[in-house]
Backbone as ProteinMPNN parsed JSONL, in Angstrom:
{"seq_chain_A": "MQGLSFTSTAATFFLVLCLQLGINEGQDNETIPQPLLFQLNVPSTPDENQEVDMSLTLQTQYKECLVVKAYLISNTPVDGGFNYIQTRCICNDHPTTLYWTFVVTQTLTFRIMVDIVKDKGICPNDVAVVPISGNRYFTDRTVYVN", "coords_chain_A": {"N_chain_A": [[0.798, -1.133, 0.011], [2.096, 1.151, 0.553], [3.606, 2.059, -1.626], [1.572, 2.604, -3.561], [0.247, 4.726, -2.368], [2.528, 6.778, -2.514], [2.788, 6.676, -5.092], [0.256, 7.952, -6.321], [0.614, 10.283, -5.048], [2.74, 11.464, -6.008], [1.736, 11.654, -8.519], [-0.5, 13.51, -8.332], [1.02, 15.658, -7.552], [2.47, 16.19, -9.785], [0.609, 16.727, -11.743], [-0.567, 19.158, -10.553], [1.666, 20.836, -10.873], [2.133, 20.859, -13.635], [-0.24, 22.14, -14.281], [0.168, 24.932, -12.891], [2.189, 25.568, -14.5], [1.299, 25.942, -17.179], [1.128, 24.149, -18.903], [-1.286, 23.055, -19.835], [-2.655, 24.602, -21.553], [-2.722, 24.322, -24.314], [-3.754, 25.295, -27.517], [-4.383, 27.797, -26.972], [-2.611, 30.187, -26.896], [-2.227, 30.585, -29.347], [-2.702, 32.701, -32.155], [-5.908, 33.301, -33.554], [-6.935, 32.935, -36.703], [-8.269, 35.434, -38.686], [-11.66, 35.691, -40.413], [-12.604, 37.555, -42.04], [-11.231, 40.898, -42.962], [-11.748, 44.237, -42.807], [-11.327, 47.301, -44.738], [-12.381, 50.303, -44.779], [-13.303, 52.961, -46.789], [-15.123, 55.863, -46.837], [-16.436, 59.031, -47.614], [-17.236, 61.404, -45.121], [-18.595, 63.784, -45.116], [-19.994, 64.888, -47.433], [-21.085, 67.192, -49.853], [-24.645, 68.51, -50.616], [-26.495, 66.561, -53.029], [-24.059, 65.339, -54.149], [-21.783, 63.38, -55.705], [-20.952, 60.572, -54.039], [-17.879, 58.325, -53.386], [-17.294, 55.499, -52.685], [-15.29, 52.795, -50.995], [-14.444, 49.484, -50.208], [-12.229, 47.712, -48.867], [-11.213, 44.113, -48.504], [-10.115, 41.286, -47.081], [-8.683, 38.223, -46.081], [-7.507, 36.168, -43.358], [-7.356, 33.467, -43.376], [-6.323, 30.381, -44.714], [-7.543, 29.126, -46.86], [-9.82, 30.073, -49.456], [-12.718, 32.424, -49.678], [-16.008, 32.877, -50.516], [-17.622, 35.949, -51.021], [-20.399, 38.092, -50.457], [-21.167, 41.394, -50.895], [-23.023, 44.263, -49.915], [-25.062, 47.147, -49.719], [-27.363, 48.599, -47.364], [-30.168, 50.72, -46.439], [-32.461, 52.479, -44.444], [-33.35, 54.879, -46.009], [-34.268, 55.544, -49.354], [-31.982, 55.179, -51.953], [-30.873, 55.732, -54.884], [-29.142, 54.131, -57.883], [-25.76, 53.115, -57.922], [-25.478, 52.429, -55.197], [-27.315, 50.212, -54.868], [-26.231, 47.874, -55.766], [-25.19, 44.586, -55.686], [-22.288, 42.866, -54.794], [-20.36, 40.247, -55.511], [-17.436, 38.492, -54.821], [-14.09, 36.45, -54.672], [-12.363, 36.019, -52.305], [-9.034, 35.696, -51.19], [-6.257, 34.748, -48.996], [-3.893, 35.786, -50.139], [-4.456, 37.664, -51.798], [-6.039, 40.38, -51.46], [-9.213, 42.088, -51.946], [-10.863, 45.01, -53.482], [-13.786, 46.52, -53.315], [-16.101, 48.864, -54.697], [-18.584, 51.012, -54.487], [-20.596, 53.938, -56.012], [-22.653, 56.682, -55.44], [-25.075, 59.201, -55.532], [-25.856, 61.477, -52.812], [-28.571, 63.035, -51.317], [-29.358, 63.9, -48.659], [-28.494, 63.586, -45.273], [-27.452, 60.609, -44.675], [-27.687, 57.462, -43.231], [-26.355, 54.069, -43.272], [-25.882, 50.654, -43.852], [-23.007, 48.383, -44.063], [-23.044, 45.266, -45.579], [-21.73, 42.207, -45.397], [-21.522, 38.981, -46.572], [-20.545, 35.674, -46.123], [-20.747, 33.224, -48.316], [-21.926, 30.376, -50.418], [-21.723, 30.314, -52.922], [-21.295, 29.268, -56.198], [-18.765, 28.807, -59.041], [-17.335, 31.326, -58.432], [-14.984, 31.407, -57.039], [-11.858, 29.77, -57.801], [-12.151, 26.619, -59.247], [-14.245, 26.142, -57.7], [-13.266, 26.063, -55.043], [-13.739, 26.79, -51.618], [-14.413, 28.111, -48.33], [-16.618, 28.146, -45.346], [-16.915, 29.762, -42.533], [-17.41, 28.119, -39.445], [-17.911, 29.949, -37.236], [-19.397, 32.125, -37.975], [-20.825, 34.045, -40.459], [-21.82, 36.367, -41.144], [-21.094, 39.639, -41.527], [-21.068, 43.051, -40.579], [-21.116, 46.715, -40.79], [-21.92, 49.955, -39.554], [-22.269, 53.323, -41.112], [-22.742, 56.714, -41.29], [-23.293, 59.419, -43.438], [-22.802, 62.692, -43.407], [-24.567, 65.171, -44.73], [-23.557, 68.492, -46.102]], "CA_chain_A": [[0.086, 0.028, 0.158], [2.917, 2.425, 0.648], [3.937, 2.453, -2.973], [0.487, 3.235, -4.219], [0.264, 6.289, -1.895], [3.613, 7.535, -2.908], [2.46, 7.028, -6.509], [-0.808, 8.842, -6.349], [0.775, 11.697, -4.221], [3.631, 12.09, -7.001], [0.869, 12.05, -9.764], [-0.844, 14.541, -8.076], [2.02, 16.754, -7.506], [2.942, 16.575, -11.378], [-0.529, 17.354, -12.438], [-0.43, 20.434, -10.124], [2.912, 21.571, -11.416], [1.633, 21.24, -15.033], [-1.353, 23.336, -14.44], [0.732, 25.944, -12.724], [3.296, 26.006, -15.479], [0.624, 26.488, -18.221], [1.027, 23.029, -20.014], [-2.862, 22.774, -20.235], [-3.121, 25.797, -22.595], [-2.949, 23.96, -25.582], [-3.646, 26.23, -28.768], [-4.977, 29.04, -26.385], [-1.863, 31.174, -27.237], [-2.251, 30.82, -30.822], [-3.528, 33.733, -32.761], [-6.914, 32.926, -34.231], [-7.092, 33.668, -37.928], [-9.735, 36.195, -38.687], [-12.179, 35.357, -41.581], [-12.568, 39.015, -42.776], [-10.615, 42.072, -42.35], [-12.241, 45.247, -43.517], [-10.931, 48.586, -44.697], [-13.629, 51.094, -45.505], [-13.127, 54.541, -47.093], [-16.209, 56.617, -47.175], [-16.374, 60.493, -46.977], [-17.802, 61.636, -44.059], [-19.355, 65.106, -44.875], [-20.162, 65.518, -48.912], [-22.295, 68.469, -50.255], [-25.75, 68.035, -51.027], [-26.405, 66.254, -54.502], [-22.694, 65.066, -54.437], [-21.461, 61.828, -55.849], [-19.989, 60.033, -53.233], [-17.194, 56.963, -53.953], [-17.066, 54.525, -51.402], [-14.486, 51.801, -51.196], [-14.388, 48.568, -49.097], [-11.062, 46.393, -49.055], [-11.674, 42.805, -47.894], [-9.028, 40.257, -47.024], [-8.844, 37.181, -45.176], [-6.272, 35.368, -42.803], [-7.807, 31.98, -43.724], [-5.361, 29.812, -45.877], [-8.286, 28.875, -47.812], [-10.573, 31.446, -50.139], [-13.986, 32.571, -49.266], [-16.679, 33.935, -51.307], [-18.244, 36.992, -50.17], [-21.296, 38.832, -51.175], [-21.462, 42.537, -50.122], [-24.243, 45.182, -50.388], [-25.428, 48.399, -48.873], [-28.593, 48.863, -47.183], [-30.371, 51.871, -45.803], [-33.92, 52.857, -44.668], [-33.721, 56.0, -46.942], [-34.012, 55.078, -50.656], [-30.881, 55.595, -52.747], [-30.682, 55.246, -56.432], [-27.703, 53.913, -58.602], [-24.75, 52.343, -57.469], [-25.912, 52.17, -54.063], [-28.086, 49.252, -54.785], [-25.344, 46.878, -56.35], [-24.664, 43.497, -54.734], [-21.001, 42.55, -55.525], [-19.766, 38.924, -55.072], [-16.006, 37.981, -55.192], [-13.58, 35.236, -54.315], [-11.324, 36.429, -51.393], [-7.931, 34.646, -50.821], [-5.336, 35.492, -48.306], [-2.868, 36.501, -50.796], [-5.016, 38.685, -52.638], [-7.204, 41.434, -51.02], [-10.103, 42.602, -53.113], [-11.443, 46.144, -53.304], [-15.172, 46.726, -53.757], [-16.517, 50.117, -54.958], [-19.833, 51.813, -54.876], [-20.78, 55.249, -56.174], [-23.936, 56.83, -55.313], [-25.504, 60.454, -55.016], [-26.458, 61.72, -51.595], [-29.357, 64.198, -51.262], [-29.49, 64.236, -47.376], [-27.725, 62.786, -44.544], [-27.687, 59.013, -44.997], [-27.098, 56.279, -42.337], [-26.557, 52.822, -43.963], [-25.045, 49.292, -43.327], [-22.354, 47.747, -45.047], [-23.067, 43.981, -45.108], [-20.842, 41.211, -46.233], [-21.959, 37.479, -46.142], [-19.724, 34.639, -46.772], [-21.67, 32.413, -49.114], [-21.42, 29.062, -50.908], [-21.895, 30.41, -54.375], [-20.244, 28.585, -57.047], [-18.628, 29.654, -60.099], [-16.729, 32.377, -57.956], [-13.529, 31.088, -56.848], [-11.271, 28.67, -58.742], [-12.343, 25.265, -58.934], [-15.231, 25.999, -56.575], [-12.782, 25.584, -53.585], [-13.888, 28.129, -50.824], [-14.703, 27.442, -47.116], [-17.693, 29.173, -44.851], [-16.333, 29.588, -41.167], [-18.465, 27.794, -38.319], [-18.008, 30.892, -36.449], [-20.285, 33.266, -38.411], [-20.855, 34.285, -42.174], [-22.295, 37.617, -41.694], [-20.394, 40.765, -40.878], [-21.622, 44.488, -40.917], [-20.685, 48.081, -39.943], [-22.803, 51.024, -39.87], [-21.937, 54.259, -41.397], [-23.344, 57.94, -41.44], [-22.59, 60.299, -44.362], [-23.609, 63.778, -43.113], [-24.376, 66.258, -46.037], [-23.517, 69.806, -45.582]], "C_chain_A": [[0.966, 1.191, 0.103], [3.301, 2.795, -0.848], [2.812, 3.098, -3.667], [0.109, 4.489, -3.674], [1.093, 7.099, -2.15], [3.346, 7.861, -4.203], [1.536, 7.915, -6.92], [-0.457, 10.376, -5.684], [1.931, 12.312, -5.513], [2.851, 12.633, -8.15], [0.138, 13.262, -9.51], [-0.095, 15.944, -7.991], [2.229, 17.186, -9.109], [1.904, 17.187, -11.977], [-0.668, 18.794, -11.953], [0.614, 21.268, -10.915], [2.661, 21.745, -12.649], [0.655, 22.012, -15.319], [-0.822, 24.726, -14.208], [1.863, 26.238, -13.873], [2.653, 26.438, -17.126], [0.496, 25.224, -19.373], [-0.136, 22.832, -20.534], [-3.247, 23.581, -21.108], [-3.507, 25.114, -23.828], [-2.586, 24.889, -26.821], [-4.043, 27.501, -28.191], [-3.812, 30.453, -26.866], [-1.658, 31.54, -28.467], [-3.13, 31.883, -31.265], [-4.515, 33.142, -33.756], [-7.045, 33.395, -35.503], [-8.412, 34.226, -38.013], [-10.535, 35.972, -40.264], [-12.025, 36.556, -42.45], [-11.717, 40.104, -41.891], [-11.155, 43.292, -43.25], [-11.419, 46.608, -43.553], [-11.793, 49.518, -45.433], [-13.004, 52.577, -45.513], [-14.374, 54.986, -47.542], [-16.401, 57.982, -46.605], [-17.504, 60.645, -46.053], [-18.932, 62.859, -44.109], [-19.319, 65.655, -46.382], [-21.206, 66.543, -48.875], [-23.332, 67.895, -50.608], [-25.78, 67.626, -52.67], [-24.949, 65.982, -55.003], [-22.541, 63.729, -54.782], [-20.564, 61.634, -54.802], [-19.336, 58.504, -53.67], [-16.669, 56.453, -52.602], [-16.2, 53.286, -51.856], [-14.409, 50.815, -50.064], [-13.361, 47.614, -49.71], [-11.435, 45.255, -48.075], [-10.511, 41.977, -47.996], [-9.236, 39.311, -45.856], [-7.471, 36.583, -44.635], [-6.091, 34.098, -42.715], [-6.563, 31.681, -44.796], [-6.291, 29.607, -46.966], [-9.223, 30.256, -48.409], [-11.852, 31.261, -49.718], [-14.663, 33.268, -50.412], [-17.64, 34.681, -50.668], [-19.043, 37.623, -51.182], [-21.457, 40.15, -50.422], [-22.275, 43.314, -50.817], [-24.199, 46.275, -49.315], [-26.896, 48.325, -48.523], [-28.986, 49.948, -46.377], [-32.039, 51.874, -45.663], [-34.546, 54.153, -45.337], [-33.425, 55.334, -48.398], [-32.784, 55.757, -51.329], [-30.745, 55.097, -54.053], [-29.077, 54.968, -56.808], [-26.955, 53.045, -57.96], [-24.83, 51.583, -56.093], [-26.285, 50.835, -53.726], [-27.213, 47.895, -55.156], [-24.994, 45.832, -55.218], [-23.268, 43.111, -55.462], [-20.733, 41.169, -54.743], [-18.413, 38.761, -55.699], [-15.431, 36.834, -54.315], [-12.315, 36.132, -53.467], [-10.389, 35.555, -50.845], [-6.978, 35.326, -49.908], [-4.1, 36.292, -48.779], [-3.322, 37.18, -51.735], [-6.333, 39.3, -52.106], [-8.137, 41.875, -52.079], [-10.828, 44.04, -52.605], [-12.804, 46.488, -54.028], [-15.473, 48.182, -53.716], [-17.931, 50.255, -55.234], [-19.73, 53.447, -55.209], [-22.135, 55.518, -56.12], [-24.222, 58.596, -54.846], [-26.092, 60.732, -53.594], [-27.231, 63.089, -51.484], [-29.782, 64.786, -49.906], [-28.837, 63.262, -46.575], [-28.206, 61.335, -44.378], [-27.038, 58.057, -43.857], [-27.421, 54.928, -43.247], [-25.637, 51.635, -43.339], [-24.266, 48.609, -44.355], [-22.369, 46.113, -44.655], [-22.264, 43.035, -45.986], [-21.104, 39.61, -45.59], [-20.961, 36.649, -46.733], [-20.694, 33.774, -47.151], [-21.224, 31.312, -49.804], [-21.842, 29.276, -52.235], [-20.998, 29.816, -55.137], [-19.982, 29.36, -58.235], [-17.795, 30.863, -59.773], [-15.212, 32.294, -57.945], [-13.048, 29.918, -57.618], [-11.718, 27.584, -58.356], [-13.483, 25.055, -57.851], [-14.573, 25.738, -55.21], [-12.84, 26.77, -52.681], [-14.689, 27.223, -49.49], [-15.849, 28.761, -46.411], [-17.135, 28.782, -43.392], [-17.614, 29.141, -40.55], [-18.805, 28.986, -37.679], [-18.828, 31.887, -36.701], [-19.846, 33.406, -40.008], [-21.495, 35.547, -42.259], [-21.568, 38.805, -40.951], [-20.782, 42.062, -41.292], [-21.107, 45.574, -40.045], [-21.409, 49.101, -40.407], [-22.111, 52.206, -40.088], [-22.927, 55.587, -41.433], [-22.559, 58.863, -42.576], [-23.433, 61.496, -43.832], [-23.414, 64.774, -44.205], [-24.409, 67.717, -45.371], [-24.397, 70.664, -46.209]], "O_chain_A": [[0.533, 2.22, -0.416], [3.25, 3.989, -1.143], [3.039, 4.1, -4.344], [-0.345, 5.346, -4.431], [0.736, 8.276, -2.108], [3.534, 9.001, -4.628], [1.833, 8.69, -7.829], [-1.153, 11.383, -5.822], [1.903, 13.492, -5.864], [3.088, 13.707, -8.701], [0.103, 14.098, -10.413], [-0.546, 17.047, -8.299], [2.148, 18.341, -9.526], [2.123, 18.142, -12.721], [-0.874, 19.661, -12.802], [0.309, 22.295, -11.522], [2.928, 22.883, -13.034], [0.548, 22.569, -16.411], [-1.121, 25.646, -14.97], [2.311, 27.383, -13.927], [3.271, 27.036, -18.006], [-0.089, 25.318, -20.452], [-0.182, 22.43, -21.696], [-4.355, 23.323, -21.58], [-4.601, 25.351, -24.342], [-1.433, 25.203, -27.117], [-4.052, 28.425, -29.004], [-4.257, 31.569, -27.131], [-1.058, 32.565, -28.793], [-4.258, 31.978, -30.781], [-4.078, 32.529, -34.73], [-7.355, 34.586, -35.469], [-9.444, 33.719, -37.573], [-9.826, 36.13, -41.257], [-11.366, 36.522, -43.489], [-11.561, 40.187, -40.673], [-10.933, 43.229, -44.46], [-10.882, 47.014, -42.523], [-11.881, 49.463, -46.66], [-12.423, 53.178, -44.609], [-14.781, 54.55, -48.619], [-16.517, 58.177, -45.395], [-18.581, 60.072, -46.213], [-19.91, 62.924, -43.364], [-18.726, 66.706, -46.627], [-22.041, 66.682, -47.982], [-23.215, 66.725, -50.971], [-25.153, 68.304, -53.484], [-24.621, 66.341, -56.134], [-23.18, 62.891, -54.145], [-19.57, 62.335, -54.611], [-20.04, 57.633, -54.18], [-15.883, 56.909, -51.771], [-16.371, 52.8, -52.974], [-14.307, 51.29, -48.933], [-13.51, 46.922, -50.717], [-11.912, 45.49, -46.964], [-9.907, 41.983, -49.069], [-9.868, 39.603, -44.841], [-6.471, 36.518, -45.349], [-5.123, 33.527, -42.214], [-5.999, 32.514, -45.506], [-5.873, 29.909, -48.083], [-9.253, 31.319, -47.789], [-12.237, 30.139, -49.389], [-14.093, 34.072, -51.148], [-18.424, 34.192, -49.855], [-18.73, 37.764, -52.365], [-21.896, 40.051, -49.276], [-22.388, 43.253, -52.041], [-23.494, 46.295, -48.305], [-27.664, 47.98, -49.421], [-28.169, 50.246, -45.506], [-32.787, 51.406, -46.521], [-35.73, 54.49, -45.314], [-32.414, 54.651, -48.559], [-32.674, 56.974, -51.181], [-30.474, 53.906, -54.201], [-28.086, 55.421, -56.235], [-27.533, 52.127, -57.379], [-24.395, 50.452, -55.875], [-25.886, 50.248, -52.72], [-27.67, 46.831, -54.735], [-24.605, 46.135, -54.09], [-23.23, 43.074, -56.692], [-20.885, 41.053, -53.527], [-18.241, 38.869, -56.913], [-16.081, 36.318, -53.406], [-11.474, 36.803, -54.065], [-10.77, 34.677, -50.071], [-6.881, 36.545, -50.05], [-3.464, 37.138, -48.151], [-2.549, 37.372, -52.674], [-7.455, 38.824, -52.28], [-7.645, 42.009, -53.199], [-11.291, 44.145, -51.469], [-12.84, 46.706, -55.239], [-15.114, 48.785, -52.705], [-18.444, 49.641, -56.17], [-18.847, 54.13, -54.689], [-22.9, 54.729, -56.674], [-23.603, 59.117, -53.919], [-26.999, 59.948, -53.313], [-26.615, 64.153, -51.551], [-30.395, 65.85, -49.821], [-28.592, 62.155, -47.054], [-29.326, 61.051, -43.954], [-25.814, 58.029, -43.726], [-28.494, 54.743, -43.82], [-24.806, 51.801, -42.446], [-24.781, 48.277, -45.423], [-21.824, 45.7, -43.631], [-22.206, 43.165, -47.209], [-20.913, 39.223, -44.437], [-20.537, 36.935, -47.853], [-21.562, 33.513, -46.318], [-19.998, 31.206, -49.841], [-22.391, 28.307, -52.758], [-19.829, 29.825, -54.752], [-20.656, 30.339, -58.556], [-17.466, 31.536, -60.75], [-14.418, 32.927, -58.64], [-13.87, 29.116, -58.058], [-11.769, 27.381, -57.143], [-13.629, 24.0, -57.234], [-15.24, 25.244, -54.302], [-12.084, 27.717, -52.897], [-15.297, 26.154, -49.547], [-15.915, 29.927, -46.801], [-16.928, 27.602, -43.109], [-18.709, 29.57, -40.914], [-20.009, 29.174, -37.505], [-19.098, 32.638, -35.763], [-18.833, 32.99, -40.569], [-21.779, 35.938, -43.391], [-21.536, 38.791, -39.721], [-20.838, 42.21, -42.512], [-20.748, 45.444, -38.875], [-21.579, 49.216, -41.621], [-21.193, 52.358, -39.282], [-24.096, 55.276, -41.661], [-21.333, 58.981, -42.557], [-24.657, 61.376, -43.791], [-22.303, 65.166, -44.562], [-25.079, 68.048, -44.393], [-24.468, 71.841, -45.857]]}, "name": "protein", "num_of_chains": 1, "seq": "MQGLSFTSTAATFFLVLCLQLGINEGQDNETIPQPLLFQLNVPSTPDENQEVDMSLTLQTQYKECLVVKAYLISNTPVDGGFNYIQTRCICNDHPTTLYWTFVVTQTLTFRIMVDIVKDKGICPNDVAVVPISGNRYFTDRTVYVN"}
């Protein structure tokens, strides 16, 4: 019995030592790759009836490509390029910039929506992934008309 007690005490000590040293962290110290990174460029104070050029650069930290569908939504009706839905293949070695051009007649609050979708015929050989953690990203912006 004496040997069993020593063995269990040594095992308990070793387990506590491992927990204190952080051996149990596994992959917690690794940086989790982000599915989408945004860089948005939109003027904040154009003049009334001025054409606004907006750009959105998208990139991924994933090794695999993603198919994204990007569009703008607003409670205020806006004509022209504001209503375009753009679908692209985003790969980690090839960031993509999307453009919208529209005329603002009044202060406008809108949402930039980016959905990661399963559309075919966008990425080469239809090889793309959809993350489990989420497939919809958005940000809100306001353009204040002078």
